[in-house]
XYZ file of C-alpha atoms in Angstrom:
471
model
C -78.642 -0.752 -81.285
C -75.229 -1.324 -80.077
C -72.386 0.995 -80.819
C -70.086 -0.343 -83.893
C -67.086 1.432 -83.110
C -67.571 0.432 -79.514
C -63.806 0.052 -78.909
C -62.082 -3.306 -78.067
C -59.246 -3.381 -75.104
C -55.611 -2.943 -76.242
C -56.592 0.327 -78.506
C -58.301 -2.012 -81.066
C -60.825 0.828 -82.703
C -62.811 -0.089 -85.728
C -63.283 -3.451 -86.160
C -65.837 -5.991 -88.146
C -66.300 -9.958 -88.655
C -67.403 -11.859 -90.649
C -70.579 -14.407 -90.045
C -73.533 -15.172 -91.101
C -76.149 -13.566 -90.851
C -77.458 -14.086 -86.797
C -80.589 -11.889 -87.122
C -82.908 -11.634 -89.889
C -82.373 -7.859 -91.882
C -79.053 -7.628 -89.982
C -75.978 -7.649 -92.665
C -73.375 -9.582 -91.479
C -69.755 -7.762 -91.290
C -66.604 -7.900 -93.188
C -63.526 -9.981 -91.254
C -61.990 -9.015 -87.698
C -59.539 -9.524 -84.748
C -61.799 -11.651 -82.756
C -64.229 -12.953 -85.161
C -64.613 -16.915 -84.796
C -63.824 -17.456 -81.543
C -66.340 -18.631 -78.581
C -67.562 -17.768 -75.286
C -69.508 -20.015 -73.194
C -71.469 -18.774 -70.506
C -73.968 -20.606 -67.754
C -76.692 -18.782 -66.592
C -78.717 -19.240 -63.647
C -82.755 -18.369 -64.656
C -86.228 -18.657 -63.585
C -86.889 -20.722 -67.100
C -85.722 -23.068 -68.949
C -85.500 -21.165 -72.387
C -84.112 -17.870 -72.126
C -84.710 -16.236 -75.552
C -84.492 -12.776 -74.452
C -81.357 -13.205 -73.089
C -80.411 -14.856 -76.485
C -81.324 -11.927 -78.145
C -79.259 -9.501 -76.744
C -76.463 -12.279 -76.960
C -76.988 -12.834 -80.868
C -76.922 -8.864 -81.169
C -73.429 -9.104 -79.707
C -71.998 -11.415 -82.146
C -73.223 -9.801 -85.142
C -70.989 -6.914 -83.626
C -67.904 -8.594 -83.039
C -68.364 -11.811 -84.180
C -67.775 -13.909 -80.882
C -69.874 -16.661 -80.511
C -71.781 -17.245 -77.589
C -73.216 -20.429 -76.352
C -75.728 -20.211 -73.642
C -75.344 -22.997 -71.810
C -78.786 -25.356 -70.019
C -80.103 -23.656 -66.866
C -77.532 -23.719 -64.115
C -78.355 -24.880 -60.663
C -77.080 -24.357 -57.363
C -75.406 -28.396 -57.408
C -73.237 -27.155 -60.533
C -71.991 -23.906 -59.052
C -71.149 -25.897 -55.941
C -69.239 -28.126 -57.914
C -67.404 -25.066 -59.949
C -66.962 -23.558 -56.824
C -64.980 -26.918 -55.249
C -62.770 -28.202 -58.429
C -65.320 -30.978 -58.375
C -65.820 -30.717 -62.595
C -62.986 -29.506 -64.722
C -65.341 -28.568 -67.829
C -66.307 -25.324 -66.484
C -67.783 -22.505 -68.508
C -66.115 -19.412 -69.164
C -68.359 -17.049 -67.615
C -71.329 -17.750 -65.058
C -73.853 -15.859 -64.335
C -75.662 -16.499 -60.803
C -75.746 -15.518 -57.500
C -73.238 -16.513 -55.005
C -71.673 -15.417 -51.663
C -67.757 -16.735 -52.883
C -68.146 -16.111 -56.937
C -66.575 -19.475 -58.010
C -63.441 -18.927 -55.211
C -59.859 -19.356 -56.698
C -61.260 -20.040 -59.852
C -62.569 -16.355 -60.654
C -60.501 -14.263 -62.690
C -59.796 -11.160 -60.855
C -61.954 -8.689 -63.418
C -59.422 -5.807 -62.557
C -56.943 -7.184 -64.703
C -59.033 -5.245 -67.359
C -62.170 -3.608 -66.011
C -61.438 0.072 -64.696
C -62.747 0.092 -60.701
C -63.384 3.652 -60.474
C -65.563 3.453 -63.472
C -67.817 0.419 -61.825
C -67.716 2.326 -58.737
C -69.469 5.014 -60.978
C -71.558 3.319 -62.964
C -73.014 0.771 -60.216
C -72.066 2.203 -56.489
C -70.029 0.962 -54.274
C -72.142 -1.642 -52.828
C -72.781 -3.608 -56.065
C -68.603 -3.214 -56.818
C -68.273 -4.248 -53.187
C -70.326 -7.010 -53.253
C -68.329 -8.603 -56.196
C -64.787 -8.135 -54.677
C -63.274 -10.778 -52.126
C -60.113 -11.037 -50.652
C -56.967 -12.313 -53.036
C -53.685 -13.111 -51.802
C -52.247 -9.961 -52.768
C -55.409 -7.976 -51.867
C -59.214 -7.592 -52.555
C -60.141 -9.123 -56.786
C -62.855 -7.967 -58.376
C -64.855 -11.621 -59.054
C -68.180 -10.216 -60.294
C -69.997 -7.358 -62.144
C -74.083 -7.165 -62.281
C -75.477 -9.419 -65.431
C -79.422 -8.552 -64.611
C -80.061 -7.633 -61.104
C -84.169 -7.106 -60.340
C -85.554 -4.775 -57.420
C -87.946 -6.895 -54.945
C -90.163 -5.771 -52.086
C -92.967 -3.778 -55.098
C -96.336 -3.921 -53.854
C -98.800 -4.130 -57.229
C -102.015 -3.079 -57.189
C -104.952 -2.506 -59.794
C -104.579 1.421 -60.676
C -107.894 2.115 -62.604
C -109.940 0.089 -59.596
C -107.948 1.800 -56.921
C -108.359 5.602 -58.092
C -112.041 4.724 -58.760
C -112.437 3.726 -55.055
C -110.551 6.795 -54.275
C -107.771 5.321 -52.575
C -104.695 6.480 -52.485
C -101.517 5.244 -51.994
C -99.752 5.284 -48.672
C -96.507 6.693 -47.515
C -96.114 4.290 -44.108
C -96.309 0.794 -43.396
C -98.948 2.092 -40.785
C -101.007 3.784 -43.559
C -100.635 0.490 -45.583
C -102.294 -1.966 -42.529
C -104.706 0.983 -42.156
C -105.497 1.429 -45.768
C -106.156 -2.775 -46.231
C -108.507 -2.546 -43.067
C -110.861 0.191 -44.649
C -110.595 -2.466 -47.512
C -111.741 -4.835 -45.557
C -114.838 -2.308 -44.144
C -115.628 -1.989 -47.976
C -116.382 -5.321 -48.474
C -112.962 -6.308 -50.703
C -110.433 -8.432 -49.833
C -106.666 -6.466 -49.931
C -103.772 -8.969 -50.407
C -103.084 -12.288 -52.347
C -100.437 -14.261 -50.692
C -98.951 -16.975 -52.629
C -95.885 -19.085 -51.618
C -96.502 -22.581 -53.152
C -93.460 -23.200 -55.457
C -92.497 -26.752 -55.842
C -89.009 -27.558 -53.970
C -88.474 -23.598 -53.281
C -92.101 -23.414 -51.841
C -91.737 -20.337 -49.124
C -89.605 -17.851 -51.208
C -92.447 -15.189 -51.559
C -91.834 -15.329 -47.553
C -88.345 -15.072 -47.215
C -89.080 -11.830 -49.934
C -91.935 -10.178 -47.400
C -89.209 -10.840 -44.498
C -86.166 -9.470 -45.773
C -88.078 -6.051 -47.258
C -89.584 -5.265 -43.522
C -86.167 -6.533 -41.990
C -84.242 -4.277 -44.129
C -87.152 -1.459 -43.261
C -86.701 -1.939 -39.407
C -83.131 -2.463 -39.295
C -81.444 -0.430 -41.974
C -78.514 -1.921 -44.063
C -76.232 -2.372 -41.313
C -78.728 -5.169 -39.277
C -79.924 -6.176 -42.919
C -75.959 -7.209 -43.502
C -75.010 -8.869 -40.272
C -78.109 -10.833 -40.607
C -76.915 -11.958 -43.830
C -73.469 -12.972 -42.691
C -75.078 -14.609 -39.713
C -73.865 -12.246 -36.958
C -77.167 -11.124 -36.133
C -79.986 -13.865 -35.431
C -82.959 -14.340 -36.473
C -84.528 -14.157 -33.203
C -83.037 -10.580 -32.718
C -85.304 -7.957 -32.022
C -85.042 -6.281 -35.292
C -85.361 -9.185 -37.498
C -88.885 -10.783 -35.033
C -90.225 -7.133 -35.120
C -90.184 -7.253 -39.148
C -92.178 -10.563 -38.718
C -94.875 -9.059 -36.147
C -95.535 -6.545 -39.054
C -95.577 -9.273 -41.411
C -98.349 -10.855 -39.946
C -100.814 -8.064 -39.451
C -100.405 -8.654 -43.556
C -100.676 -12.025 -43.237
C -102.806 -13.296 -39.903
C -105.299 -10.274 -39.939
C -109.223 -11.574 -40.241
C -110.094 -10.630 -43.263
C -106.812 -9.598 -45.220
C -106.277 -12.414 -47.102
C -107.445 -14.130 -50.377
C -108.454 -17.511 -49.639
C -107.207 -17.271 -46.116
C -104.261 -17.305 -44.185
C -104.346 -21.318 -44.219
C -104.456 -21.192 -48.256
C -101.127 -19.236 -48.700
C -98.681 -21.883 -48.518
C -100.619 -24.248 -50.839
C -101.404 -21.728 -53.686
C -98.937 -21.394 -56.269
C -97.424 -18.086 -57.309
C -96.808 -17.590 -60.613
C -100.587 -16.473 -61.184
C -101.165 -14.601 -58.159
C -100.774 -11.108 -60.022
C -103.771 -11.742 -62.477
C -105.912 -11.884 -59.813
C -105.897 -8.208 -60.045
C -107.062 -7.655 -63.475
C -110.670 -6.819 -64.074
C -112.185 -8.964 -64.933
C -109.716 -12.095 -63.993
C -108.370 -13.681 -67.619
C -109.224 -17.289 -66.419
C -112.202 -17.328 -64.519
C -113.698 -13.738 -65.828
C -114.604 -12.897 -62.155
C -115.234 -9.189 -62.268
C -113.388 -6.408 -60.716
C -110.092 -7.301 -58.574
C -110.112 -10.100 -56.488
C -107.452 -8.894 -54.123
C -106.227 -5.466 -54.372
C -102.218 -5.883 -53.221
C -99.487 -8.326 -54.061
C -96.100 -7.618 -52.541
C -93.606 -9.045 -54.980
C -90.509 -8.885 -57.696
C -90.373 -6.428 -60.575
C -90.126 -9.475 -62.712
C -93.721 -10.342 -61.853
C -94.776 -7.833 -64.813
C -93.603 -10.135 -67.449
C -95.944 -12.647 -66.205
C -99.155 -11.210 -67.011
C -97.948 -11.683 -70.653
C -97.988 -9.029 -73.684
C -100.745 -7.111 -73.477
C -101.898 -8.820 -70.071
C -101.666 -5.475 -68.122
C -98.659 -4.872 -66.707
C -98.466 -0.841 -67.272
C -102.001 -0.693 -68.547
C -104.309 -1.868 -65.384
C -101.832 -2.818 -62.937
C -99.367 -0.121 -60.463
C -96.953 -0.266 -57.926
C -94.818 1.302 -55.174
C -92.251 0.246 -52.987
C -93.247 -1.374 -49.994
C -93.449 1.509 -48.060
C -90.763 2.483 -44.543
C -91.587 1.898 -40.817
C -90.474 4.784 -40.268
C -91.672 8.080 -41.616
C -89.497 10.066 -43.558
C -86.782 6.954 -44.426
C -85.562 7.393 -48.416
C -86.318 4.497 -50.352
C -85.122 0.741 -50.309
C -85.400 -2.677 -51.560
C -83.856 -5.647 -51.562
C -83.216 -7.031 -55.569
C -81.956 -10.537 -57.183
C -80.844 -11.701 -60.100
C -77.274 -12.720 -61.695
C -73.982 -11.311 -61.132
C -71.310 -12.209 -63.698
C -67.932 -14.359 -63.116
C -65.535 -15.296 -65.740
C -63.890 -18.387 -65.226
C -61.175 -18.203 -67.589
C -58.959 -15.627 -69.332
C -58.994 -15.096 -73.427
C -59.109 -12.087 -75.279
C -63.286 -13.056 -76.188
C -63.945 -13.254 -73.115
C -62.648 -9.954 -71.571
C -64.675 -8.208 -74.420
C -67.990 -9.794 -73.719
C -67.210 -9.378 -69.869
C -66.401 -5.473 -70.486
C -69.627 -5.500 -72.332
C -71.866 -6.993 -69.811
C -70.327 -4.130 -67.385
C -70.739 -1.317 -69.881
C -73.851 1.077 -70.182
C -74.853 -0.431 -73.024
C -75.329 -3.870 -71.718
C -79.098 -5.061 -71.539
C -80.734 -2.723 -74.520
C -81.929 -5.316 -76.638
C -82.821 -7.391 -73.624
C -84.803 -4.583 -71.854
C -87.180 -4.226 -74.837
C -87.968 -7.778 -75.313
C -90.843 -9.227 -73.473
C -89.544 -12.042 -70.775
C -93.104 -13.974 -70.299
C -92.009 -17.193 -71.566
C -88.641 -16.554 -72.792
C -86.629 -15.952 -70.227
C -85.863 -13.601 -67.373
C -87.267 -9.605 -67.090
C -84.272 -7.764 -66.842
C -83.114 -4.493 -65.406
C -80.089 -2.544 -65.744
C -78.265 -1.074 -62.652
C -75.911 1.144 -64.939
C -76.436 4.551 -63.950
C -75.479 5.448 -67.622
C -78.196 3.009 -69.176
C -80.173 4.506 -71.891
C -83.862 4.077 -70.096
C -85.323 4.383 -73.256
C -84.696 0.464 -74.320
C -87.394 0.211 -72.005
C -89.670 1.332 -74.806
C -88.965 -1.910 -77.018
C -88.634 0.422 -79.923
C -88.792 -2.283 -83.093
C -85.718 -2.981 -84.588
C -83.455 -6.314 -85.991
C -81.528 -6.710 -82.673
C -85.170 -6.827 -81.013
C -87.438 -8.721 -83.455
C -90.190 -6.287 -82.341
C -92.690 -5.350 -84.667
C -94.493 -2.919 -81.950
C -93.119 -0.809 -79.595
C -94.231 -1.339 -75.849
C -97.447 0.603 -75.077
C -96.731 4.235 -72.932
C -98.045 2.604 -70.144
C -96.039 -0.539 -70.155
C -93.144 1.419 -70.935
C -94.062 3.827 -67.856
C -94.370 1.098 -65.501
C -90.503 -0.469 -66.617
C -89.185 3.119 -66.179
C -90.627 3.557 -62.739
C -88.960 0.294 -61.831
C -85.961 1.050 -63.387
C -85.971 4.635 -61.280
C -86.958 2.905 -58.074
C -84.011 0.771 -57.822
C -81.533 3.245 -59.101
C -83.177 5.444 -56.113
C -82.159 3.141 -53.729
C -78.761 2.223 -55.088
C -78.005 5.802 -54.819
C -78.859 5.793 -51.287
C -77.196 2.828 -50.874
C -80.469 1.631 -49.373
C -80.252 -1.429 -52.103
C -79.540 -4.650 -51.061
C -79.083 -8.707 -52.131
C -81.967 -10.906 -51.466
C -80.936 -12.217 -47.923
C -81.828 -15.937 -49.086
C -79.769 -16.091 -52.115
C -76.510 -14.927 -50.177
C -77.108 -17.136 -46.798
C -74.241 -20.083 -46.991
C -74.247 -23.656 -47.547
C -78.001 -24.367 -48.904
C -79.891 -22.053 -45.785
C -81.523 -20.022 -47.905
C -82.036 -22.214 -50.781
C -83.396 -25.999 -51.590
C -81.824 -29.440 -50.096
C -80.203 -32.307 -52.103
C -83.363 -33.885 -52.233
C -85.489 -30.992 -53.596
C -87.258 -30.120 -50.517
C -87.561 -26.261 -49.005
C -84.542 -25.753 -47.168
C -84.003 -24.566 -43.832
C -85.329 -20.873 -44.509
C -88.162 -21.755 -46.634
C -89.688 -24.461 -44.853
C -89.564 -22.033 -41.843
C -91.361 -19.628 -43.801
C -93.946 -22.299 -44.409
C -93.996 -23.476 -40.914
C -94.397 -19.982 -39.748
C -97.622 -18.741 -42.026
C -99.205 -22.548 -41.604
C -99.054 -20.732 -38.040
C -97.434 -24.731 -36.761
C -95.481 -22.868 -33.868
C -94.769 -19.070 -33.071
C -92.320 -17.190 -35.003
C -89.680 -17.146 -31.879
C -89.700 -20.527 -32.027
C -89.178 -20.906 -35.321
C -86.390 -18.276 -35.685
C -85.041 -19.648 -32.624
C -85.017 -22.788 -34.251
C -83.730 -21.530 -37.925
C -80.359 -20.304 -35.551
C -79.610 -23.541 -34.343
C -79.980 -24.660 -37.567
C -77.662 -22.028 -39.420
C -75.096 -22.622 -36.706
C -74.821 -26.059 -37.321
C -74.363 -26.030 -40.981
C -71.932 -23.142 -40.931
């Protein structure tokens, strides 16, 4: 539940509105200062519906009465065209991730969002992240909207104590533990990369968590802003460890030669026992390395928390603290009204997320996870209430498994071992699809590369030419 005297800027305390009633068994509220006005905002997501999202949207206008219209899916053609001037009819706030936030159209957030107070409640690098330069020095462009930790390695719990593995503390361990696998007669990892026109992402994922594992955050960064290659040292020795995960005899579902061609969404049922669509029994892989979102697709109920575990994909190097590499949506405003600086304190306030965190994503939107350090952990639960529509709370172990997520990536963000999926932040279409909705130039290497077409120092080689030309 959100806060009613939650205070507005300018001193505004206690305030109500008046609307109808947005959610069933939630009274609606007398009249107010902002009540009746609207906020659009564009969000970037892995769906088409977002009705999580919604939720925790709807929640927020029964508090102050603001309207807010999510707008269609976002892609990466409309934020280039925000971006450029090329459409006037821009949205007040968008929510995606970019390397320039929108350029001179951002409002500079500092206006009315305290720094030192982000800089508490996120870390520097997140604050950092969002700031560019202005003409009179650096503007604050962007604040986290739902940012989710990457580079988890999931794994069937009940199966894997009863084999009396256990789990391991160094990528050596891990290529050590999958060959006793192998010796058992089971098969360790599912790859899965096939996804349409961004076929090759799971790749670009496995990459950047060993690159950012080898390298640290300083190589992780240049490599990002293109000062570093890809045929550097650092970055081809996180793809030789990559493929004694991917190229070993024996390590593989299906193959090496399958990975490319089967489709990802699905990959982490294969470790339920017994498999929900064909009923195989027991696992039938034992690892998938992969986003914390993953957990919503098994469904309600499906096993996320209840069979299935994971850790962090673990360091080269023993003794490193953790890391991870995380994506989602940062938020921009695009124009200035007194509606929208309230919802945009809200999204950067602690109590951002709370009815979204307890509702399940799988098909309805995005699995989100706060990076507030003052976030109340305990939406996690999806305690029933009106702002949720739940009617159950989350099982102990589904619950468990969101916490342990949560506390990963807050791990890492307090080392300041946390860092943007490479792909999303590379310029000018790299990392992401063409104009023709093909695999760009990072994902089709990624395919290239595990279809094993040429060796990886050709095709990094090649990716550099590449990136140089289209910078």
């Amino acid at each position: 539940a959100i806060d009613p005297d939650l205070p507005l800027r300018n001193g505004v305390e206690n305030y109500t509105v008046s609307i109808p009633e947005v959610l069933p068994g939630v009274p609606a509220f007398g009249d107010g200062p902002l009540g009746g006005t609207r906020v659009t905002l564009a969000y970037s997501s892995t769906t088409a519906v977002n009705e999580a999202l919604e939720r925790e949207l709807r929640a927020f206008t029964n508090r102050t009465g603001i309207r807010v219209e999510l707008l269609p899916n976002i892609d990466f053609d409309l934020t280039a065209q925000l971006g450029t001037g090329e459409i006037d009819a821009v949205p007040d706030i968008v929510g995606f991730t970019s390397q320039d936030w929108f350029g001179d159209r951002a409002v500079d957030l500092s206006n009315y969002l305290l720094i030192d107070t982000l800089r508490a409640d996120f870390g520097d690098y997140l604050v950092d992240l969002g700031t560019t330069d202005g003409p009179n020095g650096p503007e604050l462009h962007a604040v986290p909207l739902n940012l989710v930790p990457k580079g988890l390695v999931f794994y069937p719990k009940n199966a894997f104590a009863e084999a009396g593995y256990e789990v391991p503390e160094t990528f050596a361990q891990l290529v050590d533990l999958s060959s006793q696998m192998v010796a058992d007669g089971r098969t360790p990892w599912c790859h899965q990369w096939w996804s349409g026109f961004a076929s090759g992402w799971p790749g670009t994922d496995l990459l950047e968590s060993l690159t950012l594992r080898v390298g640290g955050t300083g190589v992780y960064d240049s490599w990002v802003d293109g000062t570093l290659n890809f045929a550097s040292p650092e970055v081809l020795e996180a793809a030789r460890l990559a493929e004694e995960l991917l190229f070993t005899d024996g390590f593989v579902r299906g193959g090496t030669a399958s990975i490319s061609k089967q489709d990802w969404p699905l990959v982490l049922l294969n470790l339920l026992d017994p498999h929900p669509s064909s009923n195989f029994a027991g696992p039938q892989c034992w690892f998938v390395h992969h986003a914390a979102s993953m957990i919503s697709l098994t469904g309600p109920g499906g096993g996320a928390g209840d069979e299935i575990g994971f850790f962090m994909l673990p360091p080269v190097v023993t003794g490193d603290g953790p890391a991870t590499t995380g994506s989602g949506s940062m938020a921009t405003a695009l124009a200035d009204r007194p509606e929208i600086r309230e919802l945009m304190s809200f999204i950067a306030s602690p109590r951002w997320g709370e009815v979204w965190a307890g509702v399940d994503a799988a098909g309805g939107g995005d699995t989100f996870f706060s990076v507030n350090r003052r976030f109340d952990t305990t939406a996690y639960s999806g305690v029933p209430g009106p702002d949720t529509q739940r009617a159950q709370p989350r099982t102990d172990e589904d619950y468990a498994i969101r916490l342990a997520i949560h506390e990963a990536q807050m791990a890492a963000l307090e080392r300041e071992t946390w860092r943007m999926d490479a792909s999303d932040m590379m310029a000018n279409r790299f990392g992401f699809w063409t104009e023709d909705l093909q695999p760009g130039p990072f994902l089709q290497a990624m395919l290239d590369w595990v279809d094993q077409e040429h060796p990886v120092e050709r095709i990094f080689a090649d990716l550099d030419a590449q990136r140089s030309a289209n910078r």
